[in-house]
Each structure stands twice: as structure tokens, then as C-alpha cells.
PDB file of C-alpha atoms in Angstrom:
ATOM      1  CA  MET A   1      -0.836  10.142 -11.552  1.00 40.00           C
ATOM      2  CA  ILE A   2      -3.831  12.012 -10.183  1.00 39.00           C
ATOM      3  CA  HIS A   3      -2.248  13.990  -7.703  1.00 43.00           C
ATOM      4  CA  THR A   4       1.013  14.521  -5.694  1.00 43.00           C
ATOM      5  CA  ASP A   5       1.391  17.301  -3.012  1.00 46.00           C
ATOM      6  CA  GLY A   6       4.099  17.407  -0.445  1.00 51.00           C
ATOM      7  CA  GLU A   7       2.904  15.044   2.140  1.00 85.00           C
ATOM      8  CA  PHE A   8       0.841  12.765   0.225  1.00 92.00           C
ATOM      9  CA  ALA A   9       0.577  11.145  -3.293  1.00 95.00           C
ATOM     10  CA  GLU A  10      -2.302   9.522  -5.125  1.00 95.00           C
ATOM     11  CA  TRP A  11      -2.471   7.441  -8.263  1.00 97.00           C
ATOM     12  CA  THR A  12      -5.115   5.434 -10.057  1.00 96.00           C
ATOM     13  CA  PHE A  13      -4.043   2.518 -12.262  1.00 96.00           C
ATOM     14  CA  PRO A  14      -6.248   0.597 -14.788  1.00 95.00           C
ATOM     15  CA  ALA A  15      -6.518  -3.045 -13.731  1.00 93.00           C
ATOM     16  CA  GLU A  16      -3.977  -4.166 -16.490  1.00 93.00           C
ATOM     17  CA  PRO A  17      -0.710  -6.248 -16.061  1.00 88.00           C
ATOM     18  CA  ASP A  18       1.481  -3.247 -16.150  1.00 94.00           C
ATOM     19  CA  ALA A  19      -0.244  -1.614 -13.205  1.00 96.00           C
ATOM     20  CA  VAL A  20       2.196  -3.429 -10.815  1.00 96.00           C
ATOM     21  CA  ARG A  21       5.281  -2.352 -12.378  1.00 97.00           C
ATOM     22  CA  THR A  22       3.703   1.381 -12.990  1.00 97.00           C
ATOM     23  CA  ALA A  23       2.851   1.431  -9.234  1.00 98.00           C
ATOM     24  CA  ARG A  24       6.306   0.264  -8.101  1.00 98.00           C
ATOM     25  CA  HIS A  25       7.919   3.036 -10.154  1.00 98.00           C
ATOM     26  CA  ALA A  26       5.667   5.719  -9.148  1.00 98.00           C
ATOM     27  CA  VAL A  27       6.000   4.701  -5.239  1.00 98.00           C
ATOM     28  CA  ARG A  28       9.642   4.519  -5.371  1.00 98.00           C
ATOM     29  CA  ALA A  29      10.122   7.835  -7.220  1.00 97.00           C
ATOM     30  CA  THR A  30       7.981   9.564  -4.656  1.00 96.00           C
ATOM     31  CA  LEU A  31       9.509   8.162  -1.590  1.00 96.00           C
ATOM     32  CA  ARG A  32      13.073   9.053  -2.912  1.00 96.00           C
ATOM     33  CA  ALA A  33      11.862  12.528  -3.670  1.00 95.00           C
ATOM     34  CA  TRP A  34      10.566  12.743   0.082  1.00 94.00           C
ATOM     35  CA  GLY A  35      13.895  11.419   1.324  1.00 93.00           C
ATOM     36  CA  LEU A  36      12.541   8.148   2.497  1.00 95.00           C
ATOM     37  CA  ASP A  37      14.733   5.735   1.243  1.00 95.00           C
ATOM     38  CA  GLY A  38      15.008   3.825   4.318  1.00 94.00           C
ATOM     39  CA  VAL A  39      11.347   2.467   3.918  1.00 96.00           C
ATOM     40  CA  CYS A  40      11.385   2.355   0.032  1.00 96.00           C
ATOM     41  CA  ASP A  41      12.232  -1.228  -0.484  1.00 97.00           C
ATOM     42  CA  VAL A  42       9.693  -2.703   1.925  1.00 97.00           C
ATOM     43  CA  THR A  43       6.942   0.037   0.746  1.00 98.00           C
ATOM     44  CA  VAL A  44       7.591  -1.109  -3.016  1.00 98.00           C
ATOM     45  CA  LEU A  45       7.314  -4.777  -2.063  1.00 96.00           C
ATOM     46  CA  LEU A  46       4.105  -4.434  -0.224  1.00 97.00           C
ATOM     47  CA  VAL A  47       2.470  -2.108  -2.852  1.00 97.00           C
ATOM     48  CA  SER A  48       3.445  -4.826  -5.360  1.00 96.00           C
ATOM     49  CA  GLU A  49       1.884  -7.543  -3.344  1.00 93.00           C
ATOM     50  CA  LEU A  50      -1.498  -5.605  -2.792  1.00 95.00           C
ATOM     51  CA  VAL A  51      -1.759  -4.227  -6.266  1.00 95.00           C
ATOM     52  CA  THR A  52      -1.172  -7.949  -7.556  1.00 93.00           C
ATOM     53  CA  ASN A  53      -4.024  -9.014  -5.427  1.00 91.00           C
ATOM     54  CA  SER A  54      -6.293  -6.240  -6.722  1.00 93.00           C
ATOM     55  CA  LEU A  55      -5.308  -7.139 -10.228  1.00 92.00           C
ATOM     56  CA  ARG A  56      -6.182 -10.995  -9.294  1.00 89.00           C
ATOM     57  CA  TYR A  57      -9.543 -10.392  -7.791  1.00 86.00           C
ATOM     58  CA  ALA A  58     -11.012  -7.110  -9.034  1.00 85.00           C
ATOM     59  CA  SER A  59     -11.815  -5.951 -12.487  1.00 85.00           C
ATOM     60  CA  GLY A  60     -11.824  -2.112 -11.832  1.00 88.00           C
ATOM     61  CA  PRO A  61      -9.283   0.514 -11.441  1.00 96.00           C
ATOM     62  CA  ILE A  62      -6.887   0.419  -8.520  1.00 96.00           C
ATOM     63  CA  GLY A  63      -5.938   3.169  -6.281  1.00 97.00           C
ATOM     64  CA  VAL A  64      -2.790   3.824  -4.523  1.00 98.00           C
ATOM     65  CA  ARG A  65      -2.263   6.502  -1.973  1.00 97.00           C
ATOM     66  CA  LEU A  66       0.980   7.258   0.217  1.00 97.00           C
ATOM     67  CA  ALA A  67       0.682   9.767   3.201  1.00 95.00           C
ATOM     68  CA  ARG A  68       3.252  10.955   5.630  1.00 92.00           C
ATOM     69  CA  LEU A  69       1.838  11.143   9.081  1.00 86.00           C
ATOM     70  CA  ASP A  70       3.627  13.312  11.404  1.00 77.00           C
ATOM     71  CA  PRO A  71       3.161  13.139  15.099  1.00 69.00           C
ATOM     72  CA  ALA A  72       1.048  16.159  16.498  1.00 57.00           C
ATOM     73  CA  ASP A  73       2.673  18.585  18.651  1.00 50.00           C
ATOM     74  CA  ASP A  74       0.391  17.739  21.467  1.00 49.00           C
ATOM     75  CA  ALA A  75       1.360  13.760  20.984  1.00 52.00           C
ATOM     76  CA  PRO A  76       5.145  13.518  21.031  1.00 54.00           C
ATOM     77  CA  SER A  77       5.133   9.861  21.966  1.00 53.00           C
ATOM     78  CA  VAL A  78       3.374   9.058  18.621  1.00 61.00           C
ATOM     79  CA  ARG A  79       6.053   8.095  15.918  1.00 77.00           C
ATOM     80  CA  ALA A  80       5.992   9.422  12.501  1.00 87.00           C
ATOM     81  CA  ALA A  81       4.693   6.890   9.870  1.00 92.00           C
ATOM     82  CA  LEU A  82       4.059   6.275   6.175  1.00 95.00           C
ATOM     83  CA  ARG A  83       0.473   5.269   5.496  1.00 96.00           C
ATOM     84  CA  VAL A  84       0.004   3.346   2.348  1.00 97.00           C
ATOM     85  CA  GLU A  85      -3.580   2.496   0.888  1.00 97.00           C
ATOM     86  CA  VAL A  86      -4.594   0.232  -2.051  1.00 97.00           C
ATOM     87  CA  SER A  87      -7.910   0.398  -3.174  1.00 96.00           C
ATOM     88  CA  ASP A  88     -10.185  -1.512  -5.545  1.00 96.00           C
ATOM     89  CA  PRO A  89     -13.941  -1.949  -6.475  1.00 95.00           C
ATOM     90  CA  LEU A  90     -14.191  -5.435  -5.000  1.00 91.00           C
ATOM     91  CA  PRO A  91     -16.088  -5.348  -1.762  1.00 88.00           C
ATOM     92  CA  ASP A  92     -14.890  -8.811  -0.465  1.00 81.00           C
ATOM     93  CA  PRO A  93     -12.341  -8.417   2.359  1.00 75.00           C
ATOM     94  CA  PRO A  94      -9.041  -9.929   1.678  1.00 74.00           C
ATOM     95  CA  LEU A  95      -8.019 -13.009   3.606  1.00 64.00           C
ATOM     96  CA  GLU A  96      -4.642 -13.570   5.305  1.00 61.00           C
ATOM     97  CA  ARG A  97      -3.809 -17.205   4.814  1.00 61.00           C
ATOM     98  CA  GLU A  98      -0.696 -19.408   5.392  1.00 67.00           C
ATOM     99  CA  ALA A  99       0.859 -20.402   2.244  1.00 58.00           C
ATOM    100  CA  GLY A 100       2.103 -23.854   1.814  1.00 60.00           C
ATOM    101  CA  ALA A 101       5.680 -24.427   0.776  1.00 58.00           C
ATOM    102  CA  GLU A 102       4.820 -25.407  -2.791  1.00 62.00           C
ATOM    103  CA  ASP A 103       2.217 -22.543  -3.164  1.00 53.00           C
ATOM    104  CA  GLU A 104       2.877 -19.879  -5.836  1.00 58.00           C
ATOM    105  CA  GLY A 105       0.704 -17.355  -4.022  1.00 58.00           C
ATOM    106  CA  GLY A 106      -0.974 -16.429  -0.928  1.00 57.00           C
ATOM    107  CA  ARG A 107       1.844 -14.657   0.796  1.00 65.00           C
ATOM    108  CA  GLY A 108       0.857 -11.032   0.118  1.00 76.00           C
ATOM    109  CA  LEU A 109      -1.204 -10.257   3.221  1.00 84.00           C
ATOM    110  CA  HIS A 110       1.216 -12.108   5.403  1.00 85.00           C
ATOM    111  CA  LEU A 111       3.990  -9.882   4.371  1.00 86.00           C
ATOM    112  CA  VAL A 112       1.972  -6.825   5.086  1.00 91.00           C
ATOM    113  CA  ALA A 113       1.027  -8.218   8.553  1.00 90.00           C
ATOM    114  CA  VAL A 114       4.618  -9.053   9.463  1.00 90.00           C
ATOM    115  CA  SER A 115       6.289  -5.899   7.880  1.00 92.00           C
ATOM    116  CA  ALA A 116       3.875  -3.195   8.988  1.00 95.00           C
ATOM    117  CA  GLN A 117       3.562  -1.627  12.461  1.00 94.00           C
ATOM    118  CA  ARG A 118      -0.384  -1.483  11.650  1.00 94.00           C
ATOM    119  CA  TRP A 119      -2.489  -2.771   8.904  1.00 94.00           C
ATOM    120  CA  GLY A 120      -6.241  -3.171   8.197  1.00 94.00           C
ATOM    121  CA  THR A 121      -9.041  -2.760   5.676  1.00 94.00           C
ATOM    122  CA  ARG A 122     -12.065  -0.623   5.386  1.00 93.00           C
ATOM    123  CA  HIS A 123     -15.203  -0.780   3.098  1.00 92.00           C
ATOM    124  CA  ASP A 124     -17.183   1.890   1.334  1.00 87.00           C
ATOM    125  CA  LEU A 125     -19.588   2.049  -1.532  1.00 88.00           C
ATOM    126  CA  SER A 126     -16.954   1.839  -4.073  1.00 89.00           C
ATOM    127  CA  GLY A 127     -15.251  -1.286  -2.821  1.00 94.00           C
ATOM    128  CA  LYS A 128     -12.456  -1.778  -0.090  1.00 95.00           C
ATOM    129  CA  THR A 129      -9.144  -0.252   0.698  1.00 96.00           C
ATOM    130  CA  VAL A 130      -6.265  -2.287   2.393  1.00 95.00           C
ATOM    131  CA  TRP A 131      -3.991  -0.067   4.317  1.00 96.00           C
ATOM    132  CA  PHE A 132      -0.667  -0.392   6.239  1.00 96.00           C
ATOM    133  CA  GLU A 133       1.703   1.920   8.199  1.00 96.00           C
ATOM    134  CA  LEU A 134       5.277   1.860   8.512  1.00 96.00           C
ATOM    135  CA  ALA A 135       7.299   3.665  11.143  1.00 93.00           C
ATOM    136  CA  LEU A 136       9.671   6.376   9.783  1.00 92.00           C
ATOM    137  CA  PRO A 137      12.945   7.004  11.273  1.00 80.00           C
ATOM    138  CA  GLY A 138      13.421   9.944  13.608  1.00 67.00           C
TER     139      GLY A 138
END
């Protein structure tokens, strides 16, 4: 773990098979500590899918970041959200595709797209980040 501090937590995992399990445990423990049990299962599922994609296609470290986004006082119509980011050094954008009934993979980004209120990707000099936001109760 690199850093955890109140409203955000951030980790870097080596691109090794146990990264998915380790990321799941770190995310679950953090969300429980923040009292966000209501979004824990879906967040852990989506992080698992994105970290698995990073392991499959990238060869460098995988970053995971959680941030609790609270609405600003001047924008009460904006709902609180949990923003999750998974980064890797591969610059190629991920492709959402429709997996066939017999396919063993290819459902990760589709799960993100149908589960998150918003999602996207961004690129920088060190690779890419896939992010999603989940609405928080309240």
C-alpha cells in the first residue's frame, strides 16, 4: 500500500497473479473502514475485472486508487460518488466488446459499463487509467 488518508486510498501492485486477490482485499477493507458496505461487492468485482485486464495485457505495475467524491456546497444536486481508478503502463485503450456465450473472457469492461454511473479512460506518458464512478447512498 502506498497511501491511505481519509477520503482516498492508493496502492501499487506488481503485475503478478496474486495482484487481483491482494487488490480485492485492500479495496474491501478500505470500503468497510469508510462505512461503504453498500457498494463494496460491486466495487470489488469491477476492480477484479480491471486488474485482471491489466495483468493480461500489461507487464508493469498496476495502480488502484479509490476516492470518495462529496458534492460541493454550491452543487447540492450532485450526488456523492466513489471514484475508482485502475492504471497500468500499457498505452493501448481498452475495448469494450460483447462476449459470446462460450467465451471465457471479454466481459470486464461490459460489467463496468452497465454497473457504473460513469466510466472512461485517460492516457498519459506512463500509460492509461480506466476509471468508474458509483453513486453513494445519501
